[in-house]
Amino acid sequence: MVEPVTVPPVAAPKESRRLPTDRVRLGVLGAGNIADLNVSGYLDHPQCDVVAVCDVDPELAVAAARRWGVASAYADLDELMADDEVDAVEVLTPTHLHHAHVLAALRAGKHVSVQKPVTNTVAEARELERVASDAGLVLRVSECFRHYPPLERARELVDNGAIGRLTGVRIKTVVGLTDSDFQAGLRPEGYGWRLDHRSPGGHLFDDMVHKYAMALWLPGLDVVSVQAVVRRRDFFYEPCAALFEYNDPEVLGVMDVHYAPKMWLRSRYYGADEVFELQGEEGVLWVTRATGEMLAVPPVVVYQGRDNVCRTITERSVEADWGEGFRRSSAHFVDSLLGGTVPAMTPDEAIRVLQLCFAVYQASTTRLPVDPRTISDPVTADGWPGGDQLQQDPAVTVA
Ligand SMILES: NC(=O)c1ccc[n+]([C@@H]2O[C@H](COP(=O)([O-])OP(=O)(O)OC[C@H]3O[C@@H](n4cnc5c(N)ncnc54)[C@H](O)[C@@H]3O)[C@@H](O)[C@H]2O)c1
C-alpha cells in the first residue's frame, strides 16, 4: 500500500515588486544632516516625484519641502504613512529608529529604502526582511559606497580578471580634519543619538558599516572568521585592526581604521578618507579615495605584472565625487522599482554587514576569532558608551 504523501501548502505568490506605473512617488522620512545628499538623486531622476517630506522638527520639514519643491510637509510619521500619494519611502531618521520606522512604512504598504546601518540589531533586521517579503514589498538598504563609481569600476576590473585570481582585500580608513562647507554646515543635534546608549557602538558602527559592506561585496565572498583589536579614542573614534578569513581560503582580508586628529585632508564632505587595495595573483588594484580627496592621484590605479611585462594603468576619468554614490544609490532604487529588479543592498546583505561589524567588536572584546554568521544577539562595543570624552572633540566627523 502506498503511504499518503503530505504535500506542503504552496505559498501564495508574492505580489510583483514592479510598480504598476511609470513613475515613483517618493516620501522622505527625516530631513536632517544627510537628507539633501540622498534626495538629490531622487529630484534629478526623470521618473521620480518627491511628493512629501516628514520630520518631527516641523521647521526642518517645511524648509526641506521648500528647497526640494515638495507639496506636502508633515511633522507626524502617521500622516506620511497615510498619504496615498506616496508609493515608497526613503528612511533618513536616526539609526535606532529605523526598525520602528521601516516597519510602519511596510505596514502602510510602502516600498522602503533605508539608510545604513539597517538597524541596531540583527534580530530587528531579520524581522524587517520577513515583513517586507511577506507583504511583497521592496526593502533595500541604501549603501552609497556600493554605488561609488571607483568602487564599482574596481569590482568590474577584478571580475574581468585585471589582477588575476583575487588573494587579498585591504581597506584602510583614516579620520582627520577638514574645513569643507558640508562639514561646517552639519547640525550638532544630528550627533547626539550616535554618542550614547541609542547606538551599539561608535565610529566602527556608524561609519564602518560602509567598509564592512565593501569587504563583502568587493570580493563577492562571505567572511567566516574575524580577529580584531579595537581601541577607544576621544569623541566616538575606535582605531581598529581586523583580520578577515573568507569562505575562499585563498583570500584574506585586512581592515584598519586610524584617527589622526592633527592631520588635515582635502574633502568636500566629512574629514575622512579611505584606500582600498585588492591583491591578485597577477596584479594589484587600488581605489585611492572615497569620502575625501586626500591623495592627488587617479581614483583607480591597477598594477599588472604578467609574463615579465609590468605595467601601471590609471583610470583618471572615473567620476570620483563621493556624493555621486548617494545620487546613484537613489536613482538605482527608482530604477529597480520601475524595472522590477531587486535593488542593492538586499536585507540579507545588510544583515551580513551588521554581523561582520558586531563580530569585530566581539572578537576584540574576547580576543578570540568570531564567525560573524553566528551573531544574532545584540552586541555592544566594549566599554560603550564612553561618557564625557564622547562629547569633547570639536572636530566632528560623523559619516
Ligand atoms: N551614507 C552615509 O554616508 C550616511 C551619512 C550620514 C548619515 N547616514 C545615515 O542616515 C541616517 C540619518 O543620519 P543624519 O546624519 O541625517 O541624522 P540627523 O539626526 O541629522 O537627521 C535625522 C532626522 O530625523 C528626524 N526624526 C527623528 N525622529 C523622527 C520621527 N519619529 N519622525 C520623523 N522624523 C524624525 C530628526 O528630527 C532629524 O532631522 C542615519 O541612519 C545615518 O547613519 C548615512
Coordinates of C-alpha atoms and ligand atoms in Angstrom, one line a residue:
M1 CA 0.0 0.0 0.0
V2 CA 1.3 3.4 -0.9
E3 CA 1.6 5.8 2.1
P4 CA -0.3 9.0 1.7
V5 CA 2.1 11.9 1.0
T6 CA 1.6 15.2 2.7
V7 CA 2.1 17.9 0.2
P8 CA 3.2 21.2 1.8
P9 CA 0.9 24.1 1.1
V10 CA 2.1 26.3 -1.8
A11 CA 2.9 29.8 -0.6
A12 CA 0.7 32.4 -2.1
P13 CA 2.6 34.1 -4.9
K14 CA 4.1 37.3 -3.8
E15 CA 2.8 40.5 -5.5
S16 CA 5.0 41.7 -8.3
R17 CA 7.7 44.0 -7.0
R18 CA 7.3 46.1 -10.1
L19 CA 5.3 49.3 -9.6
P20 CA 2.3 49.3 -12.0
T21 CA 3.2 52.9 -13.1
D22 CA 6.0 54.6 -14.9
R23 CA 6.8 57.0 -12.1
V24 CA 7.7 56.6 -8.4
R25 CA 6.1 58.9 -5.9
L26 CA 8.5 59.2 -3.0
G27 CA 8.1 60.3 0.6
V28 CA 11.2 61.3 2.6
L29 CA 11.2 60.5 6.4
G30 CA 13.8 62.6 8.2
A31 CA 15.2 65.9 6.9
G32 CA 18.4 66.0 8.9
N33 CA 22.1 66.3 8.0
I34 CA 22.3 63.7 5.3
A35 CA 18.9 64.4 3.7
D36 CA 20.0 66.7 0.9
L37 CA 22.7 64.4 -0.4
N38 CA 20.2 61.5 -0.5
V39 CA 17.3 63.3 -2.0
S40 CA 19.3 65.0 -4.8
G41 CA 19.4 61.7 -6.7
Y42 CA 15.6 61.4 -6.5
L43 CA 15.0 65.0 -7.5
D44 CA 17.2 64.5 -10.6
H45 CA 15.6 61.3 -11.7
P46 CA 13.2 61.8 -14.6
Q47 CA 10.7 59.2 -13.4
C48 CA 10.6 60.1 -9.7
D49 CA 8.5 62.7 -8.0
V50 CA 9.4 63.6 -4.4
V51 CA 5.9 64.3 -3.1
A52 CA 6.2 64.5 0.7
V53 CA 8.7 65.1 3.5
C54 CA 8.2 64.4 7.2
D55 CA 10.4 65.4 10.1
V56 CA 9.4 65.7 13.8
D57 CA 11.0 69.1 13.6
P58 CA 8.4 71.0 11.6
E59 CA 10.8 73.8 10.7
L60 CA 13.2 71.2 9.1
A61 CA 10.3 69.6 7.2
V62 CA 9.0 72.9 5.8
A63 CA 12.4 74.1 4.9
A64 CA 13.2 70.9 3.1
A65 CA 9.9 71.0 1.3
R66 CA 10.7 74.5 0.0
R67 CA 14.3 73.5 -1.0
W68 CA 13.1 70.4 -2.9
G69 CA 9.8 71.9 -4.3
V70 CA 7.7 69.3 -2.4
A71 CA 4.0 69.8 -1.9
S72 CA 3.4 68.1 1.5
A73 CA 5.4 68.7 4.7
Y74 CA 4.4 66.6 7.7
A75 CA 5.7 66.6 11.3
D76 CA 3.9 63.3 12.1
L77 CA 5.0 59.9 10.8
D78 CA 1.4 58.7 10.7
E79 CA 0.4 61.4 8.3
L80 CA 3.2 60.4 5.9
M81 CA 2.2 56.8 6.1
A82 CA -1.5 57.6 5.5
D83 CA -0.6 59.6 2.3
D84 CA -1.9 57.6 -0.6
E85 CA 0.2 59.7 -3.0
V86 CA 3.3 58.0 -1.6
D87 CA 4.4 54.7 -3.2
A88 CA 7.8 54.5 -1.5
V89 CA 9.6 56.0 1.5
E90 CA 13.2 56.9 1.9
V91 CA 14.0 56.5 5.6
L92 CA 16.7 59.0 6.8
T93 CA 16.0 59.0 10.5
P94 CA 18.5 58.2 13.3
T95 CA 19.6 54.5 13.1
H96 CA 17.9 53.4 16.4
L97 CA 14.6 54.4 14.9
H98 CA 15.0 52.5 11.6
H99 CA 13.3 49.4 12.9
A100 CA 10.1 51.2 14.0
H101 CA 10.0 53.5 11.0
V102 CA 10.6 50.9 8.3
L103 CA 8.0 48.6 10.0
A104 CA 5.5 51.5 9.9
A105 CA 6.2 52.1 6.3
L106 CA 5.9 48.5 5.3
R107 CA 2.7 48.1 7.3
A108 CA 1.3 51.1 5.4
G109 CA 2.1 49.2 2.1
K110 CA 5.0 51.4 1.0
H111 CA 8.2 50.2 -0.6
V112 CA 11.2 51.2 1.5
S113 CA 14.8 52.4 1.1
V114 CA 16.5 52.9 4.4
Q115 CA 19.9 54.4 5.1
K116 CA 22.7 52.3 6.5
P117 CA 23.1 50.8 9.2
V118 CA 19.8 48.9 8.6
T119 CA 19.1 48.6 12.3
N120 CA 20.9 48.3 15.7
T121 CA 20.5 44.5 15.9
V122 CA 20.4 41.5 13.6
A123 CA 17.1 40.4 15.0
E124 CA 15.4 43.7 14.1
A125 CA 16.8 43.5 10.6
R126 CA 15.6 39.9 10.2
E127 CA 12.1 41.0 11.2
L128 CA 12.1 43.7 8.7
E129 CA 13.3 41.3 6.0
R130 CA 10.4 38.9 6.9
V131 CA 7.7 41.6 7.0
A132 CA 8.8 43.0 3.6
S133 CA 8.9 39.6 2.0
D134 CA 5.5 38.5 3.3
A135 CA 4.0 41.8 2.1
G136 CA 5.6 41.5 -1.3
L137 CA 7.2 44.9 -0.8
V138 CA 10.7 46.0 -1.7
L139 CA 13.1 46.8 1.2
R140 CA 16.6 47.8 0.4
V141 CA 19.4 49.4 2.4
S142 CA 20.9 52.5 0.7
E143 CA 24.7 52.0 0.8
C144 CA 26.4 54.8 -1.1
F145 CA 29.8 53.1 -1.3
R146 CA 28.2 50.3 -3.3
H147 CA 27.3 52.9 -6.0
Y148 CA 30.6 55.0 -5.8
P149 CA 31.9 54.8 -9.3
P150 CA 35.6 54.0 -8.5
L151 CA 34.5 51.1 -6.3
E152 CA 32.0 49.8 -9.0
R153 CA 34.9 50.1 -11.5
A154 CA 37.2 48.1 -9.1
R155 CA 34.7 45.3 -8.8
E156 CA 34.2 45.2 -12.6
L157 CA 38.0 45.1 -13.2
V158 CA 38.5 42.3 -10.7
D159 CA 35.6 40.3 -12.1
N160 CA 37.2 40.8 -15.6
G161 CA 40.5 39.3 -14.4
A162 CA 42.5 42.6 -14.3
I163 CA 44.6 41.3 -11.4
G164 CA 44.2 37.6 -11.8
R165 CA 42.8 35.4 -9.1
L166 CA 42.0 37.5 -6.0
T167 CA 44.0 36.7 -2.9
G168 CA 43.7 39.8 -0.6
V169 CA 41.4 42.7 0.4
R170 CA 42.8 45.6 2.4
I171 CA 40.6 48.5 3.5
K172 CA 42.2 51.5 5.3
T173 CA 40.2 54.4 6.8
V174 CA 41.6 57.5 8.3
V175 CA 39.7 60.2 10.1
G176 CA 41.3 63.6 10.2
L177 CA 40.4 67.2 9.9
T178 CA 38.8 69.1 7.1
D179 CA 37.2 72.5 6.5
S180 CA 34.6 71.6 3.9
D181 CA 31.4 73.6 3.7
F182 CA 29.5 70.4 4.1
Q183 CA 31.0 69.6 7.4
A184 CA 30.7 73.2 8.6
G185 CA 27.0 73.0 7.8
L186 CA 26.2 69.9 9.9
R187 CA 23.7 70.5 12.7
P188 CA 25.2 69.4 16.0
E189 CA 21.8 67.9 17.0
G190 CA 22.5 65.2 14.5
Y191 CA 25.3 63.7 16.6
G192 CA 23.6 63.1 20.0
W193 CA 22.0 59.8 19.1
R194 CA 25.3 58.5 17.8
L195 CA 27.1 59.0 21.1
D196 CA 25.0 57.3 23.8
H197 CA 23.1 54.1 24.5
R198 CA 20.9 54.6 21.5
S199 CA 23.9 53.3 19.4
P200 CA 25.5 49.9 20.0
G201 CA 29.0 51.4 19.2
G202 CA 30.8 54.4 17.8
H203 CA 32.6 55.1 14.5
L204 CA 33.1 51.4 13.9
F205 CA 29.3 51.0 13.8
D206 CA 28.1 54.3 12.3
D207 CA 30.7 54.8 9.5
M208 CA 32.5 51.4 9.2
V209 CA 29.4 49.6 8.1
H210 CA 30.3 51.1 4.7
K211 CA 33.7 49.4 4.7
Y212 CA 32.2 46.1 6.0
A213 CA 29.8 46.2 3.1
M214 CA 32.8 46.7 0.8
A215 CA 34.8 43.9 2.5
L216 CA 32.0 41.5 1.5
W217 CA 30.9 43.0 -1.9
L218 CA 34.3 43.7 -3.5
P219 CA 35.5 40.0 -3.3
G220 CA 31.9 38.7 -3.6
L221 CA 32.7 36.4 -0.7
D222 CA 31.5 35.7 2.9
V223 CA 33.6 36.3 6.0
V224 CA 33.8 33.1 8.1
S225 CA 36.2 34.3 10.8
V226 CA 37.2 37.6 12.3
Q227 CA 40.0 38.6 14.6
A228 CA 40.3 42.2 15.8
V229 CA 41.6 44.7 18.2
V230 CA 39.5 47.8 18.8
R231 CA 40.8 50.8 20.8
R232 CA 38.9 53.9 22.2
R233 CA 39.9 57.5 21.4
D234 CA 38.3 60.8 22.0
F235 CA 34.8 61.6 20.7
F236 CA 33.5 58.3 19.3
Y237 CA 36.5 57.1 17.4
E238 CA 37.6 53.5 17.6
P239 CA 41.0 52.8 16.0
C240 CA 41.0 49.2 14.9
A241 CA 42.9 46.5 13.2
A242 CA 40.9 43.5 12.0
L243 CA 41.7 40.3 10.1
F244 CA 39.1 38.5 7.9
E245 CA 39.1 34.9 6.7
Y246 CA 36.8 34.3 3.8
N247 CA 34.9 31.3 2.7
D248 CA 37.5 31.0 0.0
P249 CA 40.7 30.0 1.9
E250 CA 42.9 31.6 -0.7
V251 CA 41.6 35.1 0.2
L252 CA 42.5 37.1 3.3
G253 CA 41.2 40.5 4.3
V254 CA 42.6 43.3 6.5
M255 CA 40.8 46.3 7.7
D256 CA 42.4 49.1 9.7
V257 CA 41.0 52.4 11.0
H258 CA 43.1 55.3 12.2
Y259 CA 42.3 58.6 13.9
A260 CA 44.7 61.4 13.0
P261 CA 43.3 64.4 15.0
K262 CA 46.0 66.8 13.8
M263 CA 46.0 65.8 10.1
W264 CA 44.2 68.0 7.6
L265 CA 42.9 66.4 4.5
R266 CA 41.1 67.6 1.4
S267 CA 37.4 66.7 1.4
R268 CA 34.2 68.0 0.0
Y269 CA 32.3 66.1 2.8
Y270 CA 33.4 64.6 6.1
G271 CA 37.1 64.7 7.2
A272 CA 37.9 61.1 6.4
D273 CA 39.3 59.1 3.6
E274 CA 39.8 55.5 2.5
V275 CA 42.1 53.4 0.4
F276 CA 41.0 50.0 -0.9
E277 CA 43.7 47.6 -2.1
L278 CA 42.8 44.4 -3.9
Q279 CA 45.7 41.9 -4.4
G280 CA 45.5 39.3 -7.1
E281 CA 47.9 36.6 -8.3
E282 CA 48.9 38.8 -11.3
G283 CA 48.5 42.4 -10.0
V284 CA 47.2 44.9 -7.5
L285 CA 44.3 47.4 -7.8
W286 CA 43.9 50.5 -5.6
V287 CA 40.9 52.7 -5.2
T288 CA 42.7 55.7 -3.8
R289 CA 39.9 57.7 -2.3
A290 CA 36.2 57.8 -1.3
T291 CA 34.9 60.2 1.3
G292 CA 37.7 62.6 0.9
E293 CA 40.4 63.5 -1.7
M294 CA 43.5 63.1 0.4
L295 CA 45.8 61.8 -2.4
A296 CA 46.2 63.8 -5.6
V297 CA 46.4 60.6 -7.7
P298 CA 43.9 59.0 -10.0
P299 CA 40.9 57.3 -8.2
V300 CA 41.6 53.9 -9.7
V301 CA 45.1 52.5 -10.3
V302 CA 46.0 49.0 -11.5
Y303 CA 49.4 47.4 -11.5
Q304 CA 49.8 44.4 -13.7
G305 CA 52.9 42.2 -13.8
R306 CA 52.2 39.4 -16.3
D307 CA 54.6 37.3 -18.4
N308 CA 57.6 39.5 -17.5
V309 CA 55.7 42.6 -18.5
C310 CA 55.0 45.2 -15.8
R311 CA 52.5 48.0 -16.4
T312 CA 50.5 50.5 -14.4
I313 CA 47.1 51.5 -15.6
T314 CA 45.5 54.7 -14.2
E315 CA 41.8 55.4 -14.6
R316 CA 41.5 59.2 -14.4
S317 CA 38.1 59.6 -16.0
V318 CA 36.1 57.7 -13.4
E319 CA 33.8 60.1 -11.5
A320 CA 35.3 60.3 -8.0
D321 CA 33.0 62.7 -6.2
W322 CA 31.8 60.7 -3.1
G323 CA 28.4 62.4 -3.4
E324 CA 27.9 60.6 -6.6
G325 CA 27.4 57.3 -4.6
F326 CA 24.3 58.8 -2.9
R327 CA 22.8 60.1 -6.1
R328 CA 23.4 56.8 -7.9
S329 CA 22.0 54.8 -5.0
S330 CA 18.8 56.9 -5.0
A331 CA 18.4 56.5 -8.8
H332 CA 19.1 52.8 -8.5
F333 CA 16.1 52.4 -6.1
V334 CA 13.8 54.2 -8.5
D335 CA 15.0 52.1 -11.5
S336 CA 14.6 48.9 -9.5
L337 CA 11.0 49.7 -8.5
L338 CA 10.1 50.6 -12.1
G339 CA 12.0 47.7 -13.7
G340 CA 11.0 45.0 -11.2
T341 CA 14.6 44.2 -10.4
V342 CA 16.0 43.6 -6.9
P343 CA 17.9 46.6 -5.6
A344 CA 21.1 46.7 -3.6
M345 CA 21.6 46.2 -0.8
T346 CA 19.1 43.4 0.0
P347 CA 18.2 42.9 3.6
D348 CA 20.2 39.7 3.6
E349 CA 23.3 41.5 2.5
A350 CA 22.7 44.3 5.1
I351 CA 22.3 41.6 7.8
R352 CA 25.7 40.1 6.9
V353 CA 27.2 43.6 7.1
L354 CA 25.8 44.0 10.6
Q355 CA 27.1 40.6 11.6
L356 CA 30.6 41.5 10.4
C357 CA 30.5 44.7 12.3
F358 CA 29.4 43.1 15.5
A359 CA 31.9 40.2 15.0
V360 CA 34.7 42.8 15.1
Y361 CA 33.5 44.2 18.4
Q362 CA 33.0 40.7 19.8
A363 CA 36.4 39.4 18.6
S364 CA 38.1 42.4 20.2
T365 CA 36.3 42.0 23.5
T366 CA 37.1 38.3 23.8
R367 CA 40.4 38.3 21.8
L368 CA 39.1 35.2 20.1
P369 CA 38.2 34.5 16.5
V370 CA 34.4 35.0 15.8
D371 CA 32.3 33.6 13.0
P372 CA 30.1 36.5 12.0
R373 CA 27.4 34.1 10.8
T374 CA 26.8 33.0 14.4
I375 CA 25.8 36.5 15.6
S376 CA 22.1 37.0 16.3
D377 CA 22.1 38.5 19.8
P378 CA 22.7 42.3 20.3
V379 CA 26.4 43.2 20.6
T380 CA 27.7 46.4 22.1
A381 CA 31.3 47.8 21.8
D382 CA 33.4 47.1 24.8
G383 CA 33.0 49.9 27.3
W384 CA 30.3 51.7 25.2
P385 CA 29.1 54.4 25.6
G386 CA 32.2 56.1 26.8
G387 CA 30.9 59.0 28.8
D388 CA 32.3 62.6 28.8
Q389 CA 35.1 62.2 26.3
L390 CA 32.4 61.4 23.6
Q391 CA 31.2 65.0 23.8
Q392 CA 34.5 66.8 23.7
D393 CA 36.1 66.7 20.3
P394 CA 35.4 69.8 18.4
A395 CA 36.4 68.2 15.0
V396 CA 33.1 66.5 14.5
T397 CA 33.4 63.8 11.8
V398 CA 30.4 61.5 11.5
A399 CA 29.6 59.7 8.3
Ligands
LIG1 N1 25.6 57.1 3.8 C1 26.2 57.8 4.6 O1 27.4 58.1 4.4 C2 25.5 58.5 5.7 C3 26.0 59.7 6.2 C4 25.3 60.2 7.3 C5 24.2 59.6 7.8 N2 23.8 58.4 7.4 C6 22.6 57.7 8.0 O2 21.4 58.4 7.7 C7 20.6 58.4 8.8 C8 20.3 59.9 9.3 O3 21.5 60.5 9.7 P1 21.7 62.1 9.8 O4 23.1 62.3 10.0 O5 20.9 62.8 8.7 O6 20.9 62.3 11.2 P2 20.2 63.6 11.8 O7 20.0 63.3 13.2 O8 20.9 64.8 11.3 O9 18.8 63.5 11.0 C9 17.7 62.7 11.4 C10 16.4 63.4 11.2 O10 15.3 62.6 11.6 C11 14.4 63.3 12.3 N3 13.5 62.5 13.1 C12 13.8 61.9 14.2 N4 12.7 61.1 14.7 C13 11.7 61.3 13.7 C14 10.4 60.8 13.6 N5 9.9 60.0 14.5 N6 9.7 61.2 12.5 C15 10.2 62.0 11.6 N7 11.5 62.5 11.7 C16 12.2 62.1 12.7 C17 15.2 64.3 13.1 O11 14.4 65.4 13.5 C18 16.3 64.6 12.2 O12 16.0 65.8 11.4 C19 21.3 57.6 9.9 O13 20.8 56.2 9.8 C20 22.8 57.6 9.5 O14 23.5 56.5 9.9 C21 24.4 57.9 6.3

